[in-house]
Structures are given as C-alpha cells and as structure tokens.
Amino acid sequence: MAKFVAANPKAKPAIARWIKLVRAAQWTSMNDIQMTVPGVVVLNGQRARFEIAGGNFRLIVAFAFKHQIAFIKFVGTHAEYDKIDALTVAMY
C-alpha cells in the first residue's frame, strides 16, 4: 500500500479517510458496509469494492467480520482494476 501511495500521492488523503472509517466501524456483514458506504459494490460475502479519491481509484477489500479485520487485496486505477479478477486478486 505504501508503494501505491508513493506513486499516487493524490490518493493518500482518501486512503487515510477510508482507513479511519474502517477502524471506527463495527461491521458484521456486507449490509452494514452498504449502509455506511452507499457507493460500495459488494462482490461476494467477504469482498467489496470501494471507489476512493473521487472515484479515481478502486480498492478491493476482504473482510473477516468475526475478527473485525479488513484485508486490502487491491488498490489501483480503473484501468488496472479492469485487468484483474476482483474475486481472486491478492496484491497485498
């Protein structure tokens, strides 16, 4: 993630806001996420896609709700996102 932010400094504030949101959240399901983040796209029971920095970047995250852990699987531009399988990508 640090490498991505270094290459895309305009994304840094948006990623910091997203991290702050997730740390404060007590999500127990994808429904909870959808109620908090209206633009989120649920990919399956564990993964969701977020648009960050005004939609300039996409973030794929897998959630372990029981343990309150979010695993960042991908962060990149729309063009980079179009080249990956959002359900299996494991960039980080």
XYZ file of N, CA and C in Angstrom:
276
model
N 0.822 -1.181 0.000
C 0.000 0.000 0.000
C 0.875 1.258 0.000
N 1.962 1.237 0.758
C 2.853 2.399 0.813
C 3.425 2.706 -0.561
N 3.747 1.672 -1.320
C 4.283 1.852 -2.664
C 3.242 2.528 -3.565
N 1.987 2.111 -3.429
C 0.910 2.709 -4.218
C 0.752 4.182 -3.871
N 0.737 4.507 -2.597
C 0.569 5.897 -2.158
C 1.743 6.753 -2.628
N 2.951 6.199 -2.580
C 4.115 6.955 -3.053
C 4.003 7.265 -4.542
N 3.443 6.315 -5.303
C 3.279 6.513 -6.746
C 2.055 7.349 -7.086
N 1.108 7.440 -6.150
C -0.161 8.163 -6.373
C -0.468 9.050 -5.170
N 0.321 10.096 -4.944
C 0.145 10.914 -3.735
C -1.237 11.552 -3.602
N -1.950 11.747 -4.714
C -3.289 12.328 -4.626
C -4.269 11.383 -3.931
N -3.939 10.104 -3.881
C -4.809 9.123 -3.233
C -4.607 9.069 -1.718
N -3.504 9.608 -1.236
C -3.161 9.471 0.187
C -4.253 9.974 1.137
N -4.801 11.180 0.965
C -5.839 11.633 1.898
C -7.088 10.740 1.867
N -7.475 10.291 0.681
C -8.664 9.442 0.566
C -8.434 8.091 1.229
N -7.253 7.530 1.070
C -6.944 6.257 1.716
C -6.909 6.428 3.226
N -6.353 7.525 3.693
C -6.320 7.796 5.133
C -7.750 7.906 5.685
N -8.648 8.575 4.956
C -10.052 8.680 5.394
C -10.708 7.308 5.419
N -10.432 6.489 4.387
C -11.018 5.159 4.320
C -10.541 4.311 5.503
N -9.259 4.371 5.807
C -8.702 3.612 6.929
C -9.348 4.062 8.236
N -9.506 5.361 8.407
C -10.149 5.884 9.623
C -11.585 5.374 9.735
N -12.315 5.370 8.627
C -13.693 4.871 8.601
C -13.742 3.405 9.012
N -12.879 2.588 8.437
C -12.883 1.149 8.713
C -12.486 0.868 10.163
N -11.519 1.575 10.664
C -11.104 1.361 12.061
C -12.224 1.695 13.047
N -13.030 2.670 12.726
C -14.121 3.067 13.620
C -15.360 2.192 13.463
N -15.451 1.473 12.357
C -16.645 0.679 12.058
C -16.714 -0.582 12.905
N -17.928 -1.033 13.121
C -18.191 -2.303 13.797
C -19.063 -3.152 12.884
N -18.625 -3.319 11.660
C -19.403 -4.032 10.665
C -19.467 -5.520 10.970
N -20.636 -6.100 10.777
C -20.817 -7.536 10.982
C -21.273 -8.236 9.714
N -21.514 -7.450 8.671
C -21.965 -8.025 7.397
C -21.770 -7.003 6.284
N -21.942 -7.472 5.064
C -21.876 -6.564 3.923
C -23.014 -5.549 3.972
N -24.143 -5.924 4.542
C -25.251 -4.978 4.670
C -24.847 -3.777 5.510
N -24.090 -4.021 6.583
C -23.597 -2.921 7.415
C -22.713 -1.980 6.609
N -21.862 -2.548 5.776
C -20.971 -1.727 4.950
C -21.795 -0.899 3.974
N -22.773 -1.526 3.331
C -23.608 -0.812 2.362
C -24.379 0.332 3.016
N -24.768 0.168 4.264
C -25.487 1.245 4.967
C -24.557 2.405 5.307
N -23.271 2.107 5.498
C -22.294 3.131 5.862
C -21.674 3.803 4.644
N -21.423 3.019 3.607
C -20.738 3.496 2.402
C -21.654 3.241 1.204
N -22.503 4.195 0.861
C -23.500 3.968 -0.192
C -22.948 3.539 -1.550
N -21.765 3.943 -1.927
C -21.238 3.618 -3.244
C -20.498 2.296 -3.323
N -20.420 1.571 -2.219
C -19.676 0.308 -2.213
C -20.372 -0.715 -3.109
N -19.563 -1.563 -3.743
C -20.095 -2.661 -4.554
C -19.705 -3.956 -3.858
N -20.704 -4.709 -3.428
C -20.451 -5.991 -2.783
C -20.155 -7.010 -3.874
N -19.010 -7.680 -3.760
C -18.600 -8.655 -4.762
C -19.030 -10.071 -4.381
N -19.001 -10.362 -3.089
C -19.494 -11.628 -2.546
C -19.655 -11.432 -1.036
N -19.760 -12.500 -0.272
C -19.973 -12.374 1.164
C -18.791 -11.848 1.950
N -17.629 -11.799 1.315
C -16.423 -11.343 2.001
C -15.730 -10.153 1.346
N -15.938 -9.963 0.069
C -15.204 -8.912 -0.654
C -16.121 -7.786 -1.123
N -15.536 -6.585 -1.083
C -16.248 -5.407 -1.562
C -15.291 -4.509 -2.319
N -15.856 -3.715 -3.225
C -15.072 -2.754 -3.992
C -15.481 -1.342 -3.588
N -14.499 -0.550 -3.241
C -14.718 0.845 -2.867
C -14.084 1.731 -3.928
N -14.724 2.841 -4.224
C -14.109 3.857 -5.068
C -13.592 4.934 -4.134
N -12.344 5.319 -4.330
C -11.732 6.317 -3.465
C -11.181 7.466 -4.298
N -10.900 8.563 -3.624
C -10.348 9.770 -4.260
C -11.252 10.236 -5.393
N -12.529 10.378 -5.076
C -13.477 10.866 -6.072
C -13.715 9.887 -7.200
N -13.485 8.600 -6.932
C -13.694 7.584 -7.955
C -12.502 7.385 -8.869
N -11.384 8.032 -8.569
C -10.188 7.883 -9.402
C -9.478 6.543 -9.201
N -9.703 5.922 -8.055
C -9.045 4.666 -7.730
C -10.062 3.680 -7.181
N -9.726 2.404 -7.300
C -10.583 1.352 -6.756
C -9.803 0.549 -5.730
N -10.528 0.131 -4.721
C -9.953 -0.598 -3.601
C -10.786 -1.858 -3.390
N -10.154 -3.026 -3.441
C -10.827 -4.298 -3.180
C -10.401 -4.740 -1.786
N -11.388 -5.056 -0.958
C -11.113 -5.429 0.424
C -11.885 -6.690 0.776
N -11.214 -7.603 1.470
C -11.864 -8.799 2.008
C -12.031 -8.583 3.513
N -13.179 -8.952 4.026
C -13.488 -8.736 5.440
C -13.622 -10.055 6.185
N -13.036 -10.096 7.375
C -13.259 -11.180 8.325
C -14.087 -10.547 9.444
N -15.391 -10.553 9.272
C -16.281 -9.830 10.183
C -16.158 -10.304 11.626
N -16.034 -11.604 11.819
C -15.945 -12.161 13.170
C -14.774 -11.558 13.950
N -13.668 -11.313 13.264
C -12.464 -10.793 13.910
C -12.261 -9.291 13.681
N -13.199 -8.674 12.957
C -13.127 -7.241 12.676
C -11.813 -6.876 11.971
N -11.496 -7.636 10.920
C -10.278 -7.399 10.145
C -10.651 -7.130 8.695
N -9.996 -6.134 8.124
C -10.152 -5.818 6.701
C -8.815 -6.079 6.017
N -8.845 -6.902 4.970
C -7.644 -7.242 4.216
C -7.696 -6.543 2.864
N -6.785 -5.608 2.640
C -6.731 -4.934 1.347
C -6.134 -5.908 0.343
N -6.882 -6.176 -0.719
C -6.454 -7.128 -1.737
C -5.942 -6.440 -2.994
N -6.414 -5.212 -3.229
C -6.023 -4.492 -4.442
C -6.314 -3.012 -4.245
N -5.448 -2.188 -4.772
C -5.711 -0.762 -4.903
C -5.061 -0.332 -6.208
N -5.820 0.398 -7.017
C -5.289 0.830 -8.299
C -6.263 1.693 -9.064
N -5.861 2.051 -10.257
C -6.702 2.872 -11.122
C -7.815 2.007 -11.724
N -8.751 2.664 -12.372
C -9.818 1.923 -13.062
C -9.226 1.010 -14.131
N -8.238 1.496 -14.858
C -7.604 0.695 -15.913
C -6.921 -0.536 -15.318
N -6.254 -0.372 -14.195
C -5.615 -1.514 -13.535
C -6.668 -2.490 -13.009
N -7.742 -1.948 -12.482
C -8.834 -2.782 -11.964
C -9.435 -3.637 -13.081
N -9.564 -3.062 -14.255
C -10.150 -3.787 -15.383
C -9.322 -5.008 -15.794
N -8.075 -5.077 -15.367
C -7.187 -6.171 -15.742
C -7.129 -7.301 -14.705
N -7.820 -7.138 -13.583
C -7.732 -8.140 -12.517
C -9.075 -8.835 -12.312
N -9.036 -9.947 -11.602
C -10.259 -10.621 -11.172
C -10.489 -10.206 -9.727
N -11.490 -9.397 -9.509
C -11.745 -8.823 -8.186
C -12.043 -9.884 -7.122
N -12.490 -11.053 -7.536
C -12.829 -12.101 -6.582
C -11.629 -12.931 -6.137
N -10.532 -12.838 -6.870
C -9.366 -13.654 -6.512
C -8.078 -12.860 -6.315
N -8.048 -11.601 -6.697
C -6.822 -10.814 -6.605
C -6.311 -10.780 -5.158
N -5.011 -10.865 -5.015
C -4.363 -10.811 -3.699
C -3.055 -10.044 -3.843
N -3.164 -8.773 -4.154
C -1.997 -7.923 -4.402
C -1.206 -7.702 -3.094
N -1.905 -7.602 -1.988
C -1.234 -7.334 -0.692
C -1.497 -8.476 0.259
